[in-house]
Coordinates of N, CA and C and ligand atoms in Angstrom, one line a residue:
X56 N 0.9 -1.2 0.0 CA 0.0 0.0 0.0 C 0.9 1.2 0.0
X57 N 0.8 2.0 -1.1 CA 1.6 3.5 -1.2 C 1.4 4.1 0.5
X58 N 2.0 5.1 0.8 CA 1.8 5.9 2.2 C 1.8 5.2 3.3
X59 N 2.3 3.4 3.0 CA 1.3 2.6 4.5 C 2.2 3.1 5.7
X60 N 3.2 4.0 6.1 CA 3.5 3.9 7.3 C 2.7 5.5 7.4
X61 N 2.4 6.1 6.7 CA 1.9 7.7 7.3 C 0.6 7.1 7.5
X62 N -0.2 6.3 6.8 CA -1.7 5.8 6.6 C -2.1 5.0 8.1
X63 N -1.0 4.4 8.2 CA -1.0 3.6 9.5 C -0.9 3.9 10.8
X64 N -0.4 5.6 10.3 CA 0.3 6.1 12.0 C -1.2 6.2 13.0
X65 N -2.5 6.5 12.4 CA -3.8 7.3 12.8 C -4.0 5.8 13.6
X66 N -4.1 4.7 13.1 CA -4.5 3.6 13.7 C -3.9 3.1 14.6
X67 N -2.2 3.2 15.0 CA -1.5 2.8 15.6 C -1.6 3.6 17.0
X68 N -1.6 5.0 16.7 CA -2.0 6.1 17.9 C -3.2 5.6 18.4
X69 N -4.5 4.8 17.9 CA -5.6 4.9 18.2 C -5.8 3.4 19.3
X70 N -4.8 2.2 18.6 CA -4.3 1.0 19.2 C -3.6 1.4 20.7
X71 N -2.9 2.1 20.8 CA -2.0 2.7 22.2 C -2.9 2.9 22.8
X72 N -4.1 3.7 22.6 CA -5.4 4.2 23.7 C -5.7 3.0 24.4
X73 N -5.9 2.1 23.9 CA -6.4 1.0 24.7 C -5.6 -0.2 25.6
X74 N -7.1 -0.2 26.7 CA -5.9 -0.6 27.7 C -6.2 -2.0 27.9
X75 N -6.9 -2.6 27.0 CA -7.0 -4.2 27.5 C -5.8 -5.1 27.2
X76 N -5.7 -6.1 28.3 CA -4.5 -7.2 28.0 C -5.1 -8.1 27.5
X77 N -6.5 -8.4 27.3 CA -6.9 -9.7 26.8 C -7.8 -9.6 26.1
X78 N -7.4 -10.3 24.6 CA -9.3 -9.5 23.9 C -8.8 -11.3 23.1
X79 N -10.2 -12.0 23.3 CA -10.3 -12.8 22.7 C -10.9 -12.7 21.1
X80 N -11.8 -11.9 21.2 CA -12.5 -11.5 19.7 C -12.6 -10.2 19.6
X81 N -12.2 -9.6 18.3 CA -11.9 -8.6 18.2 C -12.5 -8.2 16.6
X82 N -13.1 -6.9 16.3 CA -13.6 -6.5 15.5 C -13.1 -5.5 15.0
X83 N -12.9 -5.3 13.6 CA -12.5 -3.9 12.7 C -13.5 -3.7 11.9
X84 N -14.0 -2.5 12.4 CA -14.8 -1.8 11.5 C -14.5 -0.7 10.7
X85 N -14.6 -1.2 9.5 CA -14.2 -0.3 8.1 C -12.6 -0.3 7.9
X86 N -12.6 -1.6 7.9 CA -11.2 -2.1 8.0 C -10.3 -2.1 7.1
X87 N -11.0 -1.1 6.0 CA -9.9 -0.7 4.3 C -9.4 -2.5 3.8
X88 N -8.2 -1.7 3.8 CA -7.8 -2.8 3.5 C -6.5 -4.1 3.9
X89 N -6.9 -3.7 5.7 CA -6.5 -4.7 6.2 C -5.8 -4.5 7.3
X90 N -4.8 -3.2 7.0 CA -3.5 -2.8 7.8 C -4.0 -2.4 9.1
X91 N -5.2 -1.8 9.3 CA -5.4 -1.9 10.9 C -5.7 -3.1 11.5
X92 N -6.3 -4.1 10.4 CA -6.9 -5.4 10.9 C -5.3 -6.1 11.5
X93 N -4.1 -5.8 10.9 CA -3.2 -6.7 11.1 C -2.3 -6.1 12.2
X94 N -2.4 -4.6 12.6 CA -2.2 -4.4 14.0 C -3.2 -5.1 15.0
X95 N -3.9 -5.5 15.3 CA -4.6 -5.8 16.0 C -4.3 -7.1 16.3
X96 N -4.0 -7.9 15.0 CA -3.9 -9.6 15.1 C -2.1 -9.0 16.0
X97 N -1.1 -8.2 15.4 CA 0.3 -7.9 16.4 C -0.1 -8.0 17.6
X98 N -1.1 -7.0 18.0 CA -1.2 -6.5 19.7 C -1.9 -8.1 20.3
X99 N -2.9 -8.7 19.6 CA -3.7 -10.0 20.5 C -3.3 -11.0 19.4
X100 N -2.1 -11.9 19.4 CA -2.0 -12.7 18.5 C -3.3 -14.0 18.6
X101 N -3.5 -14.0 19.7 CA -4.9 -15.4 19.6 C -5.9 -14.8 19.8
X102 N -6.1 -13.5 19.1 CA -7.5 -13.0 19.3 C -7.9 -13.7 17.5
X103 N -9.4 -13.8 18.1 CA -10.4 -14.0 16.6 C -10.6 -12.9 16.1
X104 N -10.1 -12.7 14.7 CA -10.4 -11.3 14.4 C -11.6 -11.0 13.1
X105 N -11.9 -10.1 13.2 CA -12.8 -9.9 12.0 C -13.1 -8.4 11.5
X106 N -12.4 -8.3 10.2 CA -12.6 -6.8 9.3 C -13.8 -7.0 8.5
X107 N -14.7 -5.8 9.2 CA -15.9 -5.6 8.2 C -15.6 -4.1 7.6
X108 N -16.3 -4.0 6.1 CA -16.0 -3.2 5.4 C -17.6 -3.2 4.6
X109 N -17.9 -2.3 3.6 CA -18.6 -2.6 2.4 C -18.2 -2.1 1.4
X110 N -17.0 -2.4 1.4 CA -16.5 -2.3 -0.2 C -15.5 -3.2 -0.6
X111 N -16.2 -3.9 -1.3 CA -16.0 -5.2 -2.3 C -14.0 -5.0 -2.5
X112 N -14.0 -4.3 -3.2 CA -12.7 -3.6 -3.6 C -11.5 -3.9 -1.8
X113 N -12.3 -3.2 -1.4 CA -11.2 -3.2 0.1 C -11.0 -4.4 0.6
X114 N -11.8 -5.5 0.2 CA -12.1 -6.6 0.8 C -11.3 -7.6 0.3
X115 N -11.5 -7.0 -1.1 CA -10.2 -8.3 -1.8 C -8.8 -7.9 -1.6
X116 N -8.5 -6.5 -1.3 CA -7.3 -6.5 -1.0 C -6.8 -6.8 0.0
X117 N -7.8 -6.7 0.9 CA -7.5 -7.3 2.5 C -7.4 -8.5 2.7
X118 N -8.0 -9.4 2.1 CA -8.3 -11.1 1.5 C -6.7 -11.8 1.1
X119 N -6.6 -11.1 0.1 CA -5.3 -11.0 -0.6 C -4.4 -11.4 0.4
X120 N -4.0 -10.3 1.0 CA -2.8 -9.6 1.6 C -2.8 -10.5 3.3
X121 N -3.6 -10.3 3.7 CA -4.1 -11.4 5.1 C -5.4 -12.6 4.8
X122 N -5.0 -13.6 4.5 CA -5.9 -14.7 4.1 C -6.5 -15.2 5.2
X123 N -5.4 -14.8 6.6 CA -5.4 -15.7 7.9 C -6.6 -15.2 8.5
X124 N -7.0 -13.6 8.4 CA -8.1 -13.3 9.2 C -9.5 -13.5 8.2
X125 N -10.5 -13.2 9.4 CA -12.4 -13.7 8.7 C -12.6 -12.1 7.6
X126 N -12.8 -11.5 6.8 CA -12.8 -10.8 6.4 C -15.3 -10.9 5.8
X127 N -15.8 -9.9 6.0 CA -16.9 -9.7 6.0 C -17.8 -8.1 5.1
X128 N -18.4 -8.6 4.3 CA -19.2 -7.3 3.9 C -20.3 -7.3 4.7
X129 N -20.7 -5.8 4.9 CA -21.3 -5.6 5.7 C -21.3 -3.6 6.3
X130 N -22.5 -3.1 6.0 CA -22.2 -1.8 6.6 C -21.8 -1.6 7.8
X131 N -21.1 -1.0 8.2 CA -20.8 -0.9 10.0 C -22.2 -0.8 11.3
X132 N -22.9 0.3 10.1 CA -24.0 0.2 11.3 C -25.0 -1.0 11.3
X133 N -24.8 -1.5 10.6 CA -25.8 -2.9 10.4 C -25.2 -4.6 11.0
X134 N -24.1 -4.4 10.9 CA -23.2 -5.8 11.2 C -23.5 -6.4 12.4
X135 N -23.5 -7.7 12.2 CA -24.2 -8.1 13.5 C -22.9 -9.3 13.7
X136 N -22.4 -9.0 15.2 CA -21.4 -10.2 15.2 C -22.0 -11.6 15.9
X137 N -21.1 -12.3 15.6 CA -21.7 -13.5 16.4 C -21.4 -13.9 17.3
X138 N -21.0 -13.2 18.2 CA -20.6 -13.6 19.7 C -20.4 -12.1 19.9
X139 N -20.4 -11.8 21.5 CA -20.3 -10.3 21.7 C -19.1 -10.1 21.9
X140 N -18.3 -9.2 20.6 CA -16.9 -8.5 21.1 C -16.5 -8.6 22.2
X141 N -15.1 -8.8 22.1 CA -14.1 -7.8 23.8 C -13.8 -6.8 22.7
X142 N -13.4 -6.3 21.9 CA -13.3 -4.8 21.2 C -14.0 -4.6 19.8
X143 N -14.0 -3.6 19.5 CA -14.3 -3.4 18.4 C -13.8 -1.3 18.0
X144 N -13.1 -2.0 17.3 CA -12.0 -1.5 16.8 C -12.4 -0.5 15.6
X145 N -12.3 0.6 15.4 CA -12.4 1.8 14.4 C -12.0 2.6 14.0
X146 N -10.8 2.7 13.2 CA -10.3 3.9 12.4 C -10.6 4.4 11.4
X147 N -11.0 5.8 11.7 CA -10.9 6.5 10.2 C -12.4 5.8 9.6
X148 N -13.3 5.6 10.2 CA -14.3 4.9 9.5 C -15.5 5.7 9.7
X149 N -15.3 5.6 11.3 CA -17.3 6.0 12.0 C -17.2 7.7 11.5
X150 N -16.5 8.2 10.9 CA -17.1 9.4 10.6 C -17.9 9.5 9.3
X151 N -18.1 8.2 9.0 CA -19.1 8.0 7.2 C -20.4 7.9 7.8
X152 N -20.5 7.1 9.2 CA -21.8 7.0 9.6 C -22.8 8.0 10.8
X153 N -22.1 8.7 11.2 CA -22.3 9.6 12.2 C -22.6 8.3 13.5
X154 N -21.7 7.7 14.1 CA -22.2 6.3 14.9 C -22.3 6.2 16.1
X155 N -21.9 7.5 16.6 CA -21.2 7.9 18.4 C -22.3 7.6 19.1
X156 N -23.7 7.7 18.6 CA -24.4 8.0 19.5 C -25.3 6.3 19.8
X157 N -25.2 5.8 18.6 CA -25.6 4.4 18.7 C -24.0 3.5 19.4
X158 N -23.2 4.0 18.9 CA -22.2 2.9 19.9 C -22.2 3.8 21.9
X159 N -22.7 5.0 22.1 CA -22.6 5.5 23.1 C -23.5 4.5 24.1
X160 N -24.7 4.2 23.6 CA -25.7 3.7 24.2 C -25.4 2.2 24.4
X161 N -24.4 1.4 24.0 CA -24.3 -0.2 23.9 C -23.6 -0.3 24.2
X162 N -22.4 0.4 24.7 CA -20.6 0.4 25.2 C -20.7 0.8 26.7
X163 N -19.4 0.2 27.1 CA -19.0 0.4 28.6 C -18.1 1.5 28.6
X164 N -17.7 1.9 27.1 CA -17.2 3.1 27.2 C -17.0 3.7 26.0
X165 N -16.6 4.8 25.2 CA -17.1 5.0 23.8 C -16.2 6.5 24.2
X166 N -15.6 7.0 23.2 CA -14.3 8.0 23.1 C -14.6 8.4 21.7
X167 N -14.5 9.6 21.6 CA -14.1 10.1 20.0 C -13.0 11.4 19.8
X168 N -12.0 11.2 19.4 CA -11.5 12.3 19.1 C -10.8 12.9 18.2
X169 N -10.4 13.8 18.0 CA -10.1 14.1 15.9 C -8.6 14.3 16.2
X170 N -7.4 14.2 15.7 CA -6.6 14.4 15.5 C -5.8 14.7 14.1
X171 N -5.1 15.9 13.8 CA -4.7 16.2 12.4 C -3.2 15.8 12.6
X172 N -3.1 15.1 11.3 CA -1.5 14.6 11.0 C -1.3 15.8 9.5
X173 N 0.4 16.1 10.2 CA 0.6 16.8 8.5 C 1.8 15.7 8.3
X174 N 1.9 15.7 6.8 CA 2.3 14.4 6.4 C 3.2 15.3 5.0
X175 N 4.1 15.3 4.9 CA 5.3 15.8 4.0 C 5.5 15.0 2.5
X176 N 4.5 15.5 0.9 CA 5.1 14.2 0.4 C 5.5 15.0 -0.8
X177 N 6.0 14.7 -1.9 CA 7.1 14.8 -2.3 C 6.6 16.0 -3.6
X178 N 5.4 15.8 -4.2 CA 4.6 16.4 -5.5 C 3.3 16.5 -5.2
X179 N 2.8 17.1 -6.1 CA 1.3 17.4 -6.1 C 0.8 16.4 -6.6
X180 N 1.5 15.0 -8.0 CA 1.0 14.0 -8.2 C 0.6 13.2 -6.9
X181 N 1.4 12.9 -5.1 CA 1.8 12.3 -4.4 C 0.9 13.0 -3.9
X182 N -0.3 14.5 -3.8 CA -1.3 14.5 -2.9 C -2.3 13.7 -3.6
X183 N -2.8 14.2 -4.9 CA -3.4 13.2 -5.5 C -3.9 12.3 -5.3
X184 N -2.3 11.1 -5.2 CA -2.4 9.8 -5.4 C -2.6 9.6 -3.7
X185 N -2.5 10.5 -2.7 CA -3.0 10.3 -1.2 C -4.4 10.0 -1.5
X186 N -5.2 11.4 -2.1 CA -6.5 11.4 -1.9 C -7.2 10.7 -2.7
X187 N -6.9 9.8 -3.5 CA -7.4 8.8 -4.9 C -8.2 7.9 -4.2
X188 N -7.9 7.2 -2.6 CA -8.4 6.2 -2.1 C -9.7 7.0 -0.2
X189 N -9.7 8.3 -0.8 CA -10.1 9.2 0.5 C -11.0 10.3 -0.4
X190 N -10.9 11.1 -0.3 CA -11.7 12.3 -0.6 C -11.9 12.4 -1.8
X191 N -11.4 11.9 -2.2 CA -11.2 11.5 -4.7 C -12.3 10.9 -4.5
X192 N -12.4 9.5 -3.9 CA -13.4 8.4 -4.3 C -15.0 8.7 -5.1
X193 N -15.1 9.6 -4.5 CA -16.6 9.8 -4.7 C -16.9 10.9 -6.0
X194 N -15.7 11.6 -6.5 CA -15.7 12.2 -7.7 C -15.0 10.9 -8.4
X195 N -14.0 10.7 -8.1 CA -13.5 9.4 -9.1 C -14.3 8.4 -10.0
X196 N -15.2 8.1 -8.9 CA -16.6 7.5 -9.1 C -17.8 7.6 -9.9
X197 N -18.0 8.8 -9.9 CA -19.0 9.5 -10.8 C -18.4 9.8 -12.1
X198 N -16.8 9.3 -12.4 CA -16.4 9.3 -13.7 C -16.9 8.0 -14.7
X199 N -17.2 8.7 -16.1 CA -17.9 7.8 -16.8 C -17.1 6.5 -16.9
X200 N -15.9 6.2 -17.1 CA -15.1 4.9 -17.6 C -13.5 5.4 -16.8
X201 N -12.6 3.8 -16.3 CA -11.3 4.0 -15.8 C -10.7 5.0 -17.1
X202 N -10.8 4.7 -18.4 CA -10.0 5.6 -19.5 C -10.2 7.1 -18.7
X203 N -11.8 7.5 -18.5 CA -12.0 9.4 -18.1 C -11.4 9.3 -16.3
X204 N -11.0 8.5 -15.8 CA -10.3 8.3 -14.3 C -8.8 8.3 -14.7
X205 N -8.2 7.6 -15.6 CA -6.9 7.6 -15.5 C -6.5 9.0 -16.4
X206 N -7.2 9.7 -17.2 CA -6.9 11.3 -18.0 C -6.9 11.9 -16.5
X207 N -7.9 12.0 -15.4 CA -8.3 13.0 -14.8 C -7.3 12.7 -13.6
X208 N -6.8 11.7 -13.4 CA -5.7 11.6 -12.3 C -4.5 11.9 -13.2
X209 N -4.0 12.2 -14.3 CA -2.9 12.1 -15.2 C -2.6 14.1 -14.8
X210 N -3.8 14.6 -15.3 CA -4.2 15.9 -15.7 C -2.9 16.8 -15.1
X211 N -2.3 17.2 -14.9 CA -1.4 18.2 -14.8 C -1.9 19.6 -13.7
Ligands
SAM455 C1 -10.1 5.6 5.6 S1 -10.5 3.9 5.5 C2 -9.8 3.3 7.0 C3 -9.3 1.9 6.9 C4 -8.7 1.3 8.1 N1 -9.6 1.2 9.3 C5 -7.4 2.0 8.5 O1 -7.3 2.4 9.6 O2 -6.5 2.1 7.6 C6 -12.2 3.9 5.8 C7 -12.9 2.6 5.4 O3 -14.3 2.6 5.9 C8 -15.1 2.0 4.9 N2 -16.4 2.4 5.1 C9 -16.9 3.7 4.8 N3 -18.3 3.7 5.0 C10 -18.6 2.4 5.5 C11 -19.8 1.9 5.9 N4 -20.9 2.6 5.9 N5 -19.8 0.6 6.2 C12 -18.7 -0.2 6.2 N6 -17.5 0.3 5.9 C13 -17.4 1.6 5.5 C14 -14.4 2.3 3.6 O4 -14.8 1.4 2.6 C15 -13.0 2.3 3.9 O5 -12.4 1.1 3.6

């Protein structure tokens, strides 16, 4: 993954917050494509883990790349686990669903808070190709064919 140690730092700061020594099952929600899922399997090697995502795309890359963990489609606010978590785990996700207030009500404890990273990269192609998988998506998207996506990321 291009950026994966600046992409990774938000997740790793968010892993330190937590203070449990023992999480048998463990959940990632909106788990891209993987790299928080696989800090998690670091910190609890015999935890059961499971990345839910709904996007098909993120899933196979995360599939790919870690075969070892349960990988799941599924919106975040809809996912229903099958046994009840020791964590459940979130980066960079619950702000697509506005979720604070439904995980407030069902949690022993529930935290939100924003942090801005500045991140040094080399060209304006290299913000781009930051935001191609973040803030692009959704104009990317609404391009008619990859041919009018690969002009419009080329574009000068
Ligand atoms: C910025 S990525 C974060 C990935 C990973 N957690 C990390 O820390 O690198 C956000 C992820 O949330 C997923 N996502 C966004 N809205 C979602 C929803 N409603 N249900 C499930 N996943 C969602 C996106 O597909 C994307 O993979």
């Amino acid at each position: 993954m291009r950026f994966e140690a600046y992409r990774t730092r938000a997740a790793r700061d968010l892993l330190a917050h937590i203070p449990l020594d023992d999480v048998e099952y463990a959940v990632d929600l909106g788990c891209g494509p993987g790299n928080s899922t696989a800090l998690l399997a670091e910190r609890w090697p015999k935890a059961r883990i499971v990345g839910v995502d709904n996007s098909s795309s993120m899933l196979d890359r995360a599939s790919r790349t870690y075969p070892q963990f349960k990988w799941t489609k599924a919106h975040l606010a809809q996912f229903q686990p099958d046994a009840t978590p020791d964590l459940i785990f979130a980066n960079a996700s619950l702000q697509w669903a506005f979720y604070y207030d439904v995980l407030a009500g069902c949690c022993k404890e529930a935290e939100v808070w924003e942090t801005v990273y500045y991140h040094s990269l080399e060209n304006h192609r290299a913000m781009v190709a930051w935001y191609q998988s973040t803030g692009l998506r959704p104009f990317l998207a609404n391009l008619p064919d990859d041919e009018t996506r690969t002009e419009f990321m080329e574009d000068e």
